[in-house]
XYZ file of C-alpha atoms in Angstrom:
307
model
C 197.521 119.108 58.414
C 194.571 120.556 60.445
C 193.122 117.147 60.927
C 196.409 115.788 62.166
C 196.602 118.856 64.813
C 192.856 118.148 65.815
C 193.620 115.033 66.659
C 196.817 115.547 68.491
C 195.186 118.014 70.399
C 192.101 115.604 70.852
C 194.772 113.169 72.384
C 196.314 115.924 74.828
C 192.988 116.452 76.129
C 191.976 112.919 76.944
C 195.414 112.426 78.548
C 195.109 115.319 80.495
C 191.352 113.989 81.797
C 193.189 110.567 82.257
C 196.032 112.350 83.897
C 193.407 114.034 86.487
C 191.919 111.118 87.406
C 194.858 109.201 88.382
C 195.983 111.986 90.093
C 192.168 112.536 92.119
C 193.092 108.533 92.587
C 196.630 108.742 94.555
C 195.788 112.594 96.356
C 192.944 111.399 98.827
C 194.566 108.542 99.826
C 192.228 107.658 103.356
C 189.279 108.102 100.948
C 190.520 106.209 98.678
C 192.021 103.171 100.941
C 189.011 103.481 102.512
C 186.499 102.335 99.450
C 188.734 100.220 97.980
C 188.643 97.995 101.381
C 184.882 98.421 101.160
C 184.736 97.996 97.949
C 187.010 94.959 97.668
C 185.136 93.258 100.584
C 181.843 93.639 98.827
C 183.171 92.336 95.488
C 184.181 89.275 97.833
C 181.121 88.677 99.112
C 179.728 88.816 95.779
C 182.537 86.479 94.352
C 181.901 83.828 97.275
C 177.697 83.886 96.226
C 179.016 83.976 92.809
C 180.755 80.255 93.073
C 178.735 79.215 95.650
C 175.702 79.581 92.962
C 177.673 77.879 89.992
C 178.879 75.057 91.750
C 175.494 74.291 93.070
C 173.868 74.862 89.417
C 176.638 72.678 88.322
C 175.694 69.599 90.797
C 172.417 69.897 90.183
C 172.768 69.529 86.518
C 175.055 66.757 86.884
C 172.397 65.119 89.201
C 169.989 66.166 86.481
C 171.650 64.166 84.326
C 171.345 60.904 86.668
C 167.493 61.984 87.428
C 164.569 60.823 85.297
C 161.831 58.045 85.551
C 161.185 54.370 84.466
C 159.132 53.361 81.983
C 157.983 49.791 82.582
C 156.972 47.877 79.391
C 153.914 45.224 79.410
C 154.830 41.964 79.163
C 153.334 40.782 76.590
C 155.084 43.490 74.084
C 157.150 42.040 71.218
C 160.636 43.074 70.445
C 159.337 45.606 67.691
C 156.854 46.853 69.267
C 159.595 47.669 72.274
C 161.646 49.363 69.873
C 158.525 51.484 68.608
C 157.810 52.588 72.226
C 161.589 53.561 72.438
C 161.470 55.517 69.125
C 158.222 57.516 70.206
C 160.019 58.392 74.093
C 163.448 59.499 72.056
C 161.218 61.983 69.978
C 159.842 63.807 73.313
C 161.178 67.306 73.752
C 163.326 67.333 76.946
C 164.347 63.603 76.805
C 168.083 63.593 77.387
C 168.940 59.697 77.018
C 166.959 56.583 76.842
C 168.682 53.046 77.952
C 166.991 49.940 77.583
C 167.033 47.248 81.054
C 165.919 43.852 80.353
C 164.138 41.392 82.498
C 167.523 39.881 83.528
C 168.451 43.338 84.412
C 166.409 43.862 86.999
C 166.707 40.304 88.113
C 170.513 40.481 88.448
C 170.065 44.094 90.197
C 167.601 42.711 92.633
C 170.082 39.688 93.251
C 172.661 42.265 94.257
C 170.176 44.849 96.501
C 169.442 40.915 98.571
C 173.024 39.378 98.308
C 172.989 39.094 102.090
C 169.119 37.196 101.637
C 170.201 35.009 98.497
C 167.429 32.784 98.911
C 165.104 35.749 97.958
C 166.656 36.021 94.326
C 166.842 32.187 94.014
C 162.832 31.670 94.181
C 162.844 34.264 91.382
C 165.077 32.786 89.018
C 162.944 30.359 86.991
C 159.953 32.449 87.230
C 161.498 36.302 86.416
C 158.635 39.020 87.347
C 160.007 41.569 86.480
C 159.258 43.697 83.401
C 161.832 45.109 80.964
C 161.797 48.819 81.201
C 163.296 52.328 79.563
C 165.824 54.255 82.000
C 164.775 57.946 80.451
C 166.696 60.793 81.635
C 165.928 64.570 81.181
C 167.132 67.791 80.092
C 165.322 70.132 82.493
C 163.907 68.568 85.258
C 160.774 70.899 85.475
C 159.208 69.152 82.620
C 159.098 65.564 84.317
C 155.642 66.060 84.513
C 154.842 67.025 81.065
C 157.304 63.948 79.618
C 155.253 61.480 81.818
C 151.666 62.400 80.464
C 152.990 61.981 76.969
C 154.698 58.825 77.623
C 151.674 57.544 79.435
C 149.672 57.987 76.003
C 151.688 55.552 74.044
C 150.945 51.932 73.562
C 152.729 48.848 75.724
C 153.492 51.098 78.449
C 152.584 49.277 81.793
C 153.593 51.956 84.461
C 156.033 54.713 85.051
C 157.909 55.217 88.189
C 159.675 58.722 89.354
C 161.766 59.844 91.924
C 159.184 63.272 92.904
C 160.139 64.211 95.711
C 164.082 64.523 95.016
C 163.008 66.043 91.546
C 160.620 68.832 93.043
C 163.999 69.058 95.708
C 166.491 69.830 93.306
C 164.162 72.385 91.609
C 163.442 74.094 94.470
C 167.151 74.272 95.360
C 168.058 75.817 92.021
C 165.370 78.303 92.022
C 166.226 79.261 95.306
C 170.092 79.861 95.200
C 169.169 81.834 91.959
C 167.016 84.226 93.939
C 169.266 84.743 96.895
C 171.876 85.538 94.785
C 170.091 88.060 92.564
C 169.007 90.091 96.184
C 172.215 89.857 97.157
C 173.902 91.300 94.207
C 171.052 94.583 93.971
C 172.224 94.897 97.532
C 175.972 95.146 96.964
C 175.643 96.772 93.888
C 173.440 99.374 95.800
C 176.264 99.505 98.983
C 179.241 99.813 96.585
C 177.589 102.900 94.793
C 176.839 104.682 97.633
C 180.492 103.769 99.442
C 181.990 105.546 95.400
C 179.852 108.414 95.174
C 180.482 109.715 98.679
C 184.199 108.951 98.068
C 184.477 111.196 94.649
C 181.992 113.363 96.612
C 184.698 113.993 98.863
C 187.164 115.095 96.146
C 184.655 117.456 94.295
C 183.674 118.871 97.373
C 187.487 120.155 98.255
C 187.445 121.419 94.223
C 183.911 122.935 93.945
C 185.481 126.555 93.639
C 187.881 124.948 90.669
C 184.522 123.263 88.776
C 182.736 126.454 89.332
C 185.998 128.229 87.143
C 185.700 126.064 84.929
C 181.753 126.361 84.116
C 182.333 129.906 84.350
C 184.877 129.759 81.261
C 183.211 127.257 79.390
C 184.095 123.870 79.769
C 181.587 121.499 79.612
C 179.803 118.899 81.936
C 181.519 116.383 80.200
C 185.389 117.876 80.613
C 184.132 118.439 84.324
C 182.922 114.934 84.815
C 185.694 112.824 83.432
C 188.441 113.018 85.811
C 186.171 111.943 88.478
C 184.829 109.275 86.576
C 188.407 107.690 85.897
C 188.695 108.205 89.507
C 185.729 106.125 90.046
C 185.984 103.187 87.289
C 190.027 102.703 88.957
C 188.640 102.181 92.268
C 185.867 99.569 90.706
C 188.651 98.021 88.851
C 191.323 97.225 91.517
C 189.250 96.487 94.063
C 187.801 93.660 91.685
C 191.463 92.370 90.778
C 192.440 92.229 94.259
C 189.067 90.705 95.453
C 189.773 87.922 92.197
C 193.184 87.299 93.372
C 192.084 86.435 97.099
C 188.764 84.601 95.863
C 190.943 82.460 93.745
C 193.095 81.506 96.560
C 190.356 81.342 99.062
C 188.525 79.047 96.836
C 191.044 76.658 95.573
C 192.581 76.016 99.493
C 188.500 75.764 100.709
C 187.815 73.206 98.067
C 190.773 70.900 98.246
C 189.960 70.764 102.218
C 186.268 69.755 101.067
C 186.880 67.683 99.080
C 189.485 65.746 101.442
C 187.175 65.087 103.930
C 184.785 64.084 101.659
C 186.823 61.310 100.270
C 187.786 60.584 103.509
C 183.991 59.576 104.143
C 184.059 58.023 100.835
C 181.796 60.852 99.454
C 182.122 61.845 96.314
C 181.233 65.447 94.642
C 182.710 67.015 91.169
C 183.170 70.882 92.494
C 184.172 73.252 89.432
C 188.189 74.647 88.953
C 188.207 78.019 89.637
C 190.391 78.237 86.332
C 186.775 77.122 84.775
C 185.065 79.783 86.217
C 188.155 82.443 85.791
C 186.832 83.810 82.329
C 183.416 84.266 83.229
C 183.765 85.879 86.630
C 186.556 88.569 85.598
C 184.284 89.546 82.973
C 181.125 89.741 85.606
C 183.752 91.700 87.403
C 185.085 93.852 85.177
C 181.400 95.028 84.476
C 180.502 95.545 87.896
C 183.437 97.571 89.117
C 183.511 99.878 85.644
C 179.717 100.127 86.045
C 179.833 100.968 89.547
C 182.441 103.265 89.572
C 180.757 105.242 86.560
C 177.318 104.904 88.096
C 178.826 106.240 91.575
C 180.992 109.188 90.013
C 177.731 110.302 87.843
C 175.417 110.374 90.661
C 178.604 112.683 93.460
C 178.900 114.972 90.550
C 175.587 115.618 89.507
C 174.802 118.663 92.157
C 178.331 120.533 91.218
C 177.173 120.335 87.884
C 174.295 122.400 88.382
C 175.980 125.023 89.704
């Protein structure tokens, strides 16, 4: 009986916290309007470096995928000993995929690079000098250089060719949309907890003769502090589902107009759904505007808790 009362009364209390909160929420309302437009236009600018970045990871590791390097095979290497060499490249940490291009291959390809020159191919035909080779295509780009000097040790290999300079590129373009958006976020996380804690400020400001009461009488930091803190996790969390909603829209109208004129100048590029992305971004949300909100409440109420 006296455990069912202690935790009826242990309800009442954490609805009446609740309770406060929503009610700090809907009293201030300028405040309140106030940094949920800031708040919400932050989160947007987040969500827009947030797709921006995945959809650029995305083509790059589709592009990855394409990437890689040659391995020509000396010509006078017998059909096992071709296999062997393709055996030892498949066993290299970091190879992705490793397709075989005969002679005839590269013959036929060259015939189609000089269609418009046809005579070029022809004086090839009977006398084919080109080399059979291994199309080898990477995991992680980054280690192109490390693949090649072990490839380079192995028997029957006559040269390797790579494409460098779009390698080192894409690298660089990776590494560098990672960093920009990493600042960015420590920024806007930074600007959306000082835009919370100077709202909630607000509100214990106009009750700082109430919190003084209530430390008077006994209540404790934490019975102080959660009102305000529901007060700051709802402004984090509706500012993130309306700045979802629009960045959903936004994105979705943005990328079927890119993608249109890209077609139209027979371009192709695979963007990302949003719906792909959906799942992972409201939970990156989620934690941002509950961690925010909680992080901005803490810091307006630690001076009133001193008192």
């Amino acid at each position: 009986m006296i455990k069912k009362v202690v935790i009826i009364v242990k309800y009442s209390v954490l609805g009446y916290l609740i309770g406060e909160g929503f009610r700090n929420f809907f009293k201030n309302k300028k405040s309140t309007i106030a940094s949920l437009i800031i708040m919400f236009a932050t989160m947007f600018v987040f969500g827009i470096f947030f797709v921006i970045g995945e959809n650029v990871n995305h083509v790059i590791a589709e592009i990855e995928a394409q990437q890689g390097m040659q391995v020509f095979i000396n010509k006078n290497a017998s059909k096992e000993q071709e296999k062997e060499l393709e055996n030892q490249i498949r066993e290299i940490e970091y190879v992705n995929n490793v397709v075989y291009k005969s002679k005839e291959d590269a013959l036929n390809q060259m015939k189609v690079m000089f269609k418009n020159t046809p005579y070029l191919a022809k004086s090839y035909e009977e006398d084919n000098p080109f080399p059979a080779s291994y199309v080898v295509t990477l995991t992680n780009l980054e280690k192109s250089k490390e693949v090649q000097e072990q490839i380079l040790k192995f028997d029957n290999v006559l040269e390797i060719q790579t494409k460098d300079d779009t390698i080192n590129a894409l690298i660089n373009i990776a590494n560098g949309v990672r960093i920009a958006s990493g600042v960015i976020l420590v920024i806007l996380i930074f600007i959306s907890i000082f835009i919370i804690s100077n709202t909630i400020k607000l509100t214990v400001h106009a009750r700082r003769k109430e919190i003084s009461i209530m430390k008077y009488v006994g209540a404790t930091n934490g019975f102080i502090r959660w009102p305000f803190m529901v007060e700051g996790i709802l402004i984090g969390v509706i500012a993130s589902f309306i700045s979802i909603l629009v960045l959903g829209i936004t994105y979705n109208v943005t990328t079927e107009k890119i993608i249109t004129s890209l077609s139209a100048a027979r371009v192709h590029i695979n963007l990302l759904t949003f719906s792909s992305m959906f799942n992972l971004l409201i939970v990156v949300y989620l934690i941002l505007g509950i961690g925010i909100g909680t992080i901005g409440s803490a810091i307006s109420m630690k001076k009133y808790l001193e008192v």
